[in-house]
Amino acid sequence: SDGSIVLLDSFPSSINDNSTPLSYSLAQNYPNPFNPTTTINYSLPYTSDVTLEVINMLGQKVASLTNTRQVAGSYSVEFDASNLSSGIYLYRLQAGNFVQTRKLTLIK
């Protein structure tokens, strides 16, 4: 590690903090539904340019949670949606040629 990231041992128990994930993954946020904060976990098997964005149902970006190069490992991002209205949103991870989208539900 170059000291700029923290590997999480509280991520899924199948991944410990001294092993590199075998594949890209984007976990379902927890808790879901949430108000006003939720946690999003994801894994990178390789150093990648990573973007993690939250999009409303009109396809508009409402938050950019990560937009940087990250080394292989497991990451956790907290999303604070206190400035958004209740509803269903999508969050999308793009890393290398991997893209995955999941739904999250904000209930106020």
Tab-separated table of N, CA and C in Angstrom:
chain	number	residue	atom	x	y	z
A	1	SER	N	0.839	-1.194	0.000
A	1	SER	CA	0.000	0.000	0.000
A	1	SER	C	0.873	1.243	0.000
A	2	ASP	N	0.427	2.272	-0.721
A	2	ASP	CA	1.196	3.514	-0.762
A	2	ASP	C	0.801	4.465	0.360
A	3	GLY	N	-0.074	4.024	1.249
A	3	GLY	CA	-0.454	4.839	2.378
A	3	GLY	C	-1.636	5.737	2.108
A	4	SER	N	-2.084	5.836	0.840
A	4	SER	CA	-3.169	6.761	0.537
A	4	SER	C	-4.536	6.094	0.631
A	5	ILE	N	-4.581	4.788	0.783
A	5	ILE	CA	-5.870	4.109	0.900
A	5	ILE	C	-5.847	3.212	2.120
A	6	VAL	N	-7.023	2.873	2.566
A	6	VAL	CA	-7.143	1.985	3.708
A	6	VAL	C	-7.930	0.765	3.260
A	7	LEU	N	-7.356	-0.404	3.400
A	7	LEU	CA	-8.078	-1.628	3.088
A	7	LEU	C	-8.931	-1.987	4.298
A	8	LEU	N	-10.132	-2.434	4.032
A	8	LEU	CA	-11.090	-2.640	5.114
A	8	LEU	C	-11.194	-4.107	5.478
A	9	ASP	N	-11.017	-4.418	6.748
A	9	ASP	CA	-11.204	-5.803	7.149
A	9	ASP	C	-12.659	-6.055	7.525
A	10	SER	N	-13.489	-5.009	7.471
A	10	SER	CA	-14.905	-5.180	7.772
A	10	SER	C	-15.739	-5.320	6.512
A	11	PHE	N	-15.070	-5.383	5.379
A	11	PHE	CA	-15.766	-5.585	4.100
A	11	PHE	C	-16.358	-7.002	4.155
A	12	PRO	N	-16.685	-7.689	3.068
A	12	PRO	CA	-17.183	-9.066	3.242
A	12	PRO	C	-16.146	-9.939	3.933
A	13	SER	N	-16.592	-10.844	4.777
A	13	SER	CA	-15.656	-11.641	5.554
A	13	SER	C	-14.832	-12.577	4.673
A	14	SER	N	-15.284	-12.786	3.419
A	14	SER	CA	-14.524	-13.659	2.532
A	14	SER	C	-13.282	-12.962	1.986
A	15	ILE	N	-13.198	-11.652	2.172
A	15	ILE	CA	-12.031	-10.908	1.708
A	15	ILE	C	-11.304	-10.391	2.938
A	16	ASN	N	-10.058	-10.787	3.118
A	16	ASN	CA	-9.328	-10.204	4.241
A	16	ASN	C	-8.419	-9.107	3.722
A	17	ASP	N	-7.894	-8.285	4.606
A	17	ASP	CA	-7.275	-7.047	4.163
A	17	ASP	C	-5.867	-7.233	3.612
A	18	ASN	N	-5.365	-8.454	3.528
A	18	ASN	CA	-4.060	-8.626	2.902
A	18	ASN	C	-4.149	-9.424	1.609
A	19	SER	N	-5.370	-9.606	1.085
A	19	SER	CA	-5.514	-10.299	-0.187
A	19	SER	C	-6.120	-9.351	-1.205
A	20	THR	N	-5.760	-9.557	-2.460
A	20	THR	CA	-6.314	-8.756	-3.537
A	20	THR	C	-7.582	-9.442	-4.037
A	21	PRO	N	-8.678	-8.679	-4.201
A	21	PRO	CA	-9.904	-9.293	-4.742
A	21	PRO	C	-9.634	-9.938	-6.097
A	22	LEU	N	-10.371	-10.994	-6.404
A	22	LEU	CA	-10.165	-11.725	-7.655
A	22	LEU	C	-10.920	-11.104	-8.813
A	23	SER	N	-11.936	-10.282	-8.512
A	23	SER	CA	-12.717	-9.696	-9.586
A	23	SER	C	-13.268	-8.350	-9.134
A	24	TYR	N	-13.700	-7.563	-10.106
A	24	TYR	CA	-14.414	-6.334	-9.777
A	24	TYR	C	-15.750	-6.703	-9.153
A	25	SER	N	-16.182	-5.937	-8.166
A	25	SER	CA	-17.519	-6.153	-7.622
A	25	SER	C	-18.048	-4.853	-7.049
A	26	LEU	N	-19.359	-4.729	-7.092
A	26	LEU	CA	-20.066	-3.598	-6.504
A	26	LEU	C	-21.159	-4.187	-5.633
A	27	ALA	N	-21.050	-3.974	-4.330
A	27	ALA	CA	-22.011	-4.559	-3.392
A	27	ALA	C	-23.264	-3.699	-3.306
A	28	GLN	N	-24.359	-4.321	-2.877
A	28	GLN	CA	-25.574	-3.554	-2.603
A	28	GLN	C	-25.307	-2.637	-1.416
A	29	ASN	N	-25.778	-1.404	-1.516
A	29	ASN	CA	-25.568	-0.457	-0.403
A	29	ASN	C	-26.273	-0.955	0.854
A	30	TYR	N	-25.761	-0.503	2.007
A	30	TYR	CA	-26.341	-0.903	3.289
A	30	TYR	C	-26.305	0.294	4.227
A	31	PRO	N	-27.352	0.622	4.951
A	31	PRO	CA	-28.673	-0.006	4.809
A	31	PRO	C	-29.377	0.474	3.549
A	32	ASN	N	-30.393	-0.241	3.146
A	32	ASN	CA	-31.201	0.117	1.986
A	32	ASN	C	-32.600	-0.428	2.218
A	33	PRO	N	-33.633	0.401	2.323
A	33	PRO	CA	-33.651	1.857	2.189
A	33	PRO	C	-32.858	2.551	3.296
A	34	PHE	N	-32.525	3.835	3.058
A	34	PHE	CA	-31.692	4.555	4.015
A	34	PHE	C	-32.167	5.990	4.171
A	35	ASN	N	-31.711	6.631	5.255
A	35	ASN	CA	-31.952	8.042	5.507
A	35	ASN	C	-31.025	8.511	6.615
A	36	PRO	N	-30.138	9.470	6.408
A	36	PRO	CA	-29.800	10.028	5.090
A	36	PRO	C	-28.492	9.455	4.539
A	37	THR	N	-27.838	8.535	5.296
A	37	THR	CA	-26.552	8.027	4.811
A	37	THR	C	-26.598	6.518	4.593
A	38	THR	N	-25.791	6.062	3.657
A	38	THR	CA	-25.666	4.647	3.358
A	38	THR	C	-24.223	4.372	2.962
A	39	THR	N	-23.822	3.108	3.036
A	39	THR	CA	-22.452	2.723	2.709
A	39	THR	C	-22.450	1.859	1.452
A	40	ILE	N	-21.514	2.145	0.556
A	40	ILE	CA	-21.341	1.393	-0.688
A	40	ILE	C	-19.945	0.790	-0.672
A	41	ASN	N	-19.872	-0.530	-0.818
A	41	ASN	CA	-18.588	-1.239	-0.865
A	41	ASN	C	-18.325	-1.728	-2.278
A	42	TYR	N	-17.055	-1.688	-2.663
A	42	TYR	CA	-16.670	-2.237	-3.967
A	42	TYR	C	-15.243	-2.743	-3.912
A	43	SER	N	-14.920	-3.607	-4.878
A	43	SER	CA	-13.599	-4.239	-4.922
A	43	SER	C	-12.990	-4.095	-6.304
A	44	LEU	N	-11.678	-3.940	-6.304
A	44	LEU	CA	-10.909	-3.817	-7.548
A	44	LEU	C	-9.808	-4.862	-7.556
A	45	PRO	N	-9.727	-5.712	-8.597
A	45	PRO	CA	-8.639	-6.688	-8.665
A	45	PRO	C	-7.343	-6.084	-9.204
A	46	TYR	N	-7.443	-4.924	-9.852
A	46	TYR	CA	-6.286	-4.260	-10.454
A	46	TYR	C	-6.360	-2.771	-10.153
A	47	THR	N	-5.219	-2.101	-10.196
A	47	THR	CA	-5.216	-0.643	-10.140
A	47	THR	C	-6.033	-0.130	-11.327
A	48	SER	N	-6.968	0.770	-11.058
A	48	SER	CA	-7.923	1.200	-12.077
A	48	SER	C	-8.289	2.662	-11.890
A	49	ASP	N	-8.706	3.290	-12.986
A	49	ASP	CA	-9.362	4.592	-12.899
A	49	ASP	C	-10.807	4.312	-12.516
A	50	VAL	N	-11.247	4.881	-11.401
A	50	VAL	CA	-12.545	4.519	-10.818
A	50	VAL	C	-13.447	5.741	-10.762
A	51	THR	N	-14.689	5.570	-11.219
A	51	THR	CA	-15.720	6.563	-10.958
A	51	THR	C	-16.898	5.856	-10.313
A	52	LEU	N	-17.404	6.452	-9.252
A	52	LEU	CA	-18.603	5.963	-8.566
A	52	LEU	C	-19.547	7.147	-8.477
A	53	GLU	N	-20.691	7.031	-9.156
A	53	GLU	CA	-21.632	8.141	-9.258
A	53	GLU	C	-23.019	7.696	-8.839
A	54	VAL	N	-23.793	8.666	-8.352
A	54	VAL	CA	-25.203	8.439	-8.047
A	54	VAL	C	-26.011	9.209	-9.082
A	55	ILE	N	-27.023	8.537	-9.652
A	55	ILE	CA	-27.799	9.071	-10.766
A	55	ILE	C	-29.275	8.990	-10.392
A	56	ASN	N	-30.025	10.033	-10.717
A	56	ASN	CA	-31.464	9.958	-10.461
A	56	ASN	C	-32.162	9.207	-11.607
A	57	MET	N	-33.463	8.996	-11.470
A	57	MET	CA	-34.170	8.183	-12.456
A	57	MET	C	-34.345	8.895	-13.797
A	58	LEU	N	-33.963	10.169	-13.875
A	58	LEU	CA	-33.958	10.894	-15.147
A	58	LEU	C	-32.610	10.779	-15.841
A	59	GLY	N	-31.666	10.061	-15.188
A	59	GLY	CA	-30.343	9.887	-15.776
A	59	GLY	C	-29.381	11.014	-15.467
A	60	GLN	N	-29.752	11.888	-14.534
A	60	GLN	CA	-28.890	13.005	-14.164
A	60	GLN	C	-27.994	12.625	-12.995
A	61	LYS	N	-26.713	12.974	-13.099
A	61	LYS	CA	-25.788	12.706	-11.997
A	61	LYS	C	-26.110	13.647	-10.842
A	62	VAL	N	-26.328	13.074	-9.653
A	62	VAL	CA	-26.632	13.887	-8.473
A	62	VAL	C	-25.481	13.878	-7.468
A	63	ALA	N	-24.531	12.951	-7.629
A	63	ALA	CA	-23.377	12.905	-6.733
A	63	ALA	C	-22.245	12.152	-7.417
A	64	SER	N	-21.026	12.627	-7.183
A	64	SER	CA	-19.823	11.911	-7.616
A	64	SER	C	-19.083	11.506	-6.347
A	65	LEU	N	-19.043	10.205	-6.067
A	65	LEU	CA	-18.480	9.712	-4.808
A	65	LEU	C	-16.996	9.384	-4.931
A	66	THR	N	-16.576	8.926	-6.099
A	66	THR	CA	-15.175	8.602	-6.353
A	66	THR	C	-14.879	8.937	-7.803
A	67	ASN	N	-13.756	9.591	-8.036
A	67	ASN	CA	-13.325	9.861	-9.409
A	67	ASN	C	-11.810	10.003	-9.370
A	68	THR	N	-11.122	8.847	-9.297
A	68	THR	CA	-9.677	8.869	-9.128
A	68	THR	C	-9.096	7.503	-9.503
A	69	ARG	N	-7.783	7.431	-9.564
A	69	ARG	CA	-7.107	6.150	-9.789
A	69	ARG	C	-6.914	5.488	-8.431
A	70	GLN	N	-7.268	4.221	-8.328
A	70	GLN	CA	-7.140	3.501	-7.057
A	70	GLN	C	-6.428	2.180	-7.280
A	71	VAL	N	-5.624	1.779	-6.280
A	71	VAL	CA	-4.920	0.501	-6.367
A	71	VAL	C	-5.895	-0.632	-6.049
A	72	ALA	N	-5.531	-1.827	-6.435
A	72	ALA	CA	-6.372	-2.996	-6.179
A	72	ALA	C	-6.676	-3.099	-4.693
A	73	GLY	N	-7.896	-3.470	-4.369
A	73	GLY	CA	-8.284	-3.613	-2.971
A	73	GLY	C	-9.780	-3.465	-2.805
A	74	SER	N	-10.198	-3.412	-1.564
A	74	SER	CA	-11.611	-3.284	-1.216
A	74	SER	C	-11.836	-1.908	-0.607
A	75	TYR	N	-12.907	-1.260	-1.036
A	75	TYR	CA	-13.170	0.116	-0.644
A	75	TYR	C	-14.578	0.250	-0.082
A	76	SER	N	-14.737	1.267	0.758
A	76	SER	CA	-16.043	1.575	1.329
A	76	SER	C	-16.237	3.082	1.238
A	77	VAL	N	-17.394	3.503	0.709
A	77	VAL	CA	-17.699	4.920	0.558
A	77	VAL	C	-19.019	5.196	1.242
A	78	GLU	N	-19.063	6.259	2.057
A	78	GLU	CA	-20.336	6.653	2.657
A	78	GLU	C	-20.974	7.718	1.777
A	79	PHE	N	-22.249	7.538	1.482
A	79	PHE	CA	-23.014	8.479	0.670
A	79	PHE	C	-24.012	9.184	1.565
A	80	ASP	N	-23.921	10.510	1.621
A	80	ASP	CA	-24.839	11.326	2.409
A	80	ASP	C	-25.823	11.978	1.445
A	81	ALA	N	-27.075	11.556	1.513
A	81	ALA	CA	-28.109	12.040	0.590
A	81	ALA	C	-29.040	13.043	1.251
A	82	SER	N	-28.566	13.726	2.297
A	82	SER	CA	-29.454	14.633	3.023
A	82	SER	C	-29.938	15.796	2.158
A	83	ASN	N	-29.233	16.086	1.050
A	83	ASN	CA	-29.666	17.174	0.174
A	83	ASN	C	-30.575	16.693	-0.956
A	84	LEU	N	-30.907	15.411	-0.991
A	84	LEU	CA	-31.747	14.861	-2.060
A	84	LEU	C	-33.144	14.557	-1.540
A	85	SER	N	-34.091	14.471	-2.449
A	85	SER	CA	-35.450	14.120	-2.050
A	85	SER	C	-35.616	12.603	-2.067
A	86	SER	N	-36.632	12.142	-1.358
A	86	SER	CA	-36.919	10.696	-1.296
A	86	SER	C	-37.099	10.141	-2.698
A	87	GLY	N	-36.714	8.888	-2.858
A	87	GLY	CA	-36.916	8.244	-4.150
A	87	GLY	C	-35.896	7.169	-4.411
A	88	ILE	N	-35.977	6.633	-5.605
A	88	ILE	CA	-35.052	5.586	-6.039
A	88	ILE	C	-33.969	6.234	-6.886
A	89	TYR	N	-32.742	5.878	-6.572
A	89	TYR	CA	-31.581	6.373	-7.307
A	89	TYR	C	-30.767	5.168	-7.770
A	90	LEU	N	-29.888	5.403	-8.718
A	90	LEU	CA	-28.963	4.375	-9.178
A	90	LEU	C	-27.557	4.798	-8.784
A	91	TYR	N	-26.721	3.818	-8.456
A	91	TYR	CA	-25.300	4.132	-8.302
A	91	TYR	C	-24.529	3.242	-9.248
A	92	ARG	N	-23.527	3.842	-9.904
A	92	ARG	CA	-22.806	3.160	-10.975
A	92	ARG	C	-21.311	3.229	-10.714
A	93	LEU	N	-20.687	2.058	-10.733
A	93	LEU	CA	-19.237	1.948	-10.614
A	93	LEU	C	-18.665	1.681	-12.000
A	94	GLN	N	-17.683	2.486	-12.392
A	94	GLN	CA	-16.926	2.233	-13.614
A	94	GLN	C	-15.466	2.130	-13.211
A	95	ALA	N	-14.849	1.002	-13.545
A	95	ALA	CA	-13.442	0.784	-13.210
A	95	ALA	C	-12.838	-0.052	-14.328
A	96	GLY	N	-11.848	0.491	-15.012
A	96	GLY	CA	-11.320	-0.221	-16.177
A	96	GLY	C	-12.458	-0.419	-17.170
A	97	ASN	N	-12.648	-1.651	-17.642
A	97	ASN	CA	-13.758	-1.915	-18.554
A	97	ASN	C	-14.963	-2.499	-17.823
A	98	PHE	N	-14.958	-2.460	-16.501
A	98	PHE	CA	-16.063	-2.964	-15.675
A	98	PHE	C	-17.046	-1.822	-15.409
A	99	VAL	N	-18.329	-2.105	-15.637
A	99	VAL	CA	-19.383	-1.146	-15.287
A	99	VAL	C	-20.504	-1.937	-14.620
A	100	GLN	N	-20.950	-1.483	-13.456
A	100	GLN	CA	-22.096	-2.114	-12.807
A	100	GLN	C	-22.948	-1.032	-12.167
A	101	THR	N	-24.252	-1.225	-12.243
A	101	THR	CA	-25.209	-0.276	-11.680
A	101	THR	C	-26.143	-1.015	-10.721
A	102	ARG	N	-26.444	-0.374	-9.603
A	102	ARG	CA	-27.398	-0.922	-8.632
A	102	ARG	C	-28.334	0.198	-8.189
A	103	LYS	N	-29.464	-0.219	-7.600
A	103	LYS	CA	-30.449	0.739	-7.102
A	103	LYS	C	-30.265	0.979	-5.620
A	104	LEU	N	-30.560	2.212	-5.196
A	104	LEU	CA	-30.685	2.490	-3.772
A	104	LEU	C	-31.937	3.331	-3.557
A	105	THR	N	-32.512	3.215	-2.363
A	105	THR	CA	-33.774	3.882	-2.073
A	105	THR	C	-33.599	4.796	-0.863
A	106	LEU	N	-33.899	6.077	-1.076
A	106	LEU	CA	-33.827	7.078	-0.021
A	106	LEU	C	-35.249	7.341	0.488
A	107	ILE	N	-35.463	7.161	1.772
A	107	ILE	CA	-36.767	7.406	2.386
A	107	ILE	C	-36.583	8.418	3.505
A	108	LYS	N	-37.249	9.545	3.373
A	108	LYS	CA	-37.125	10.593	4.400
A	108	LYS	C	-38.399	10.689	5.212
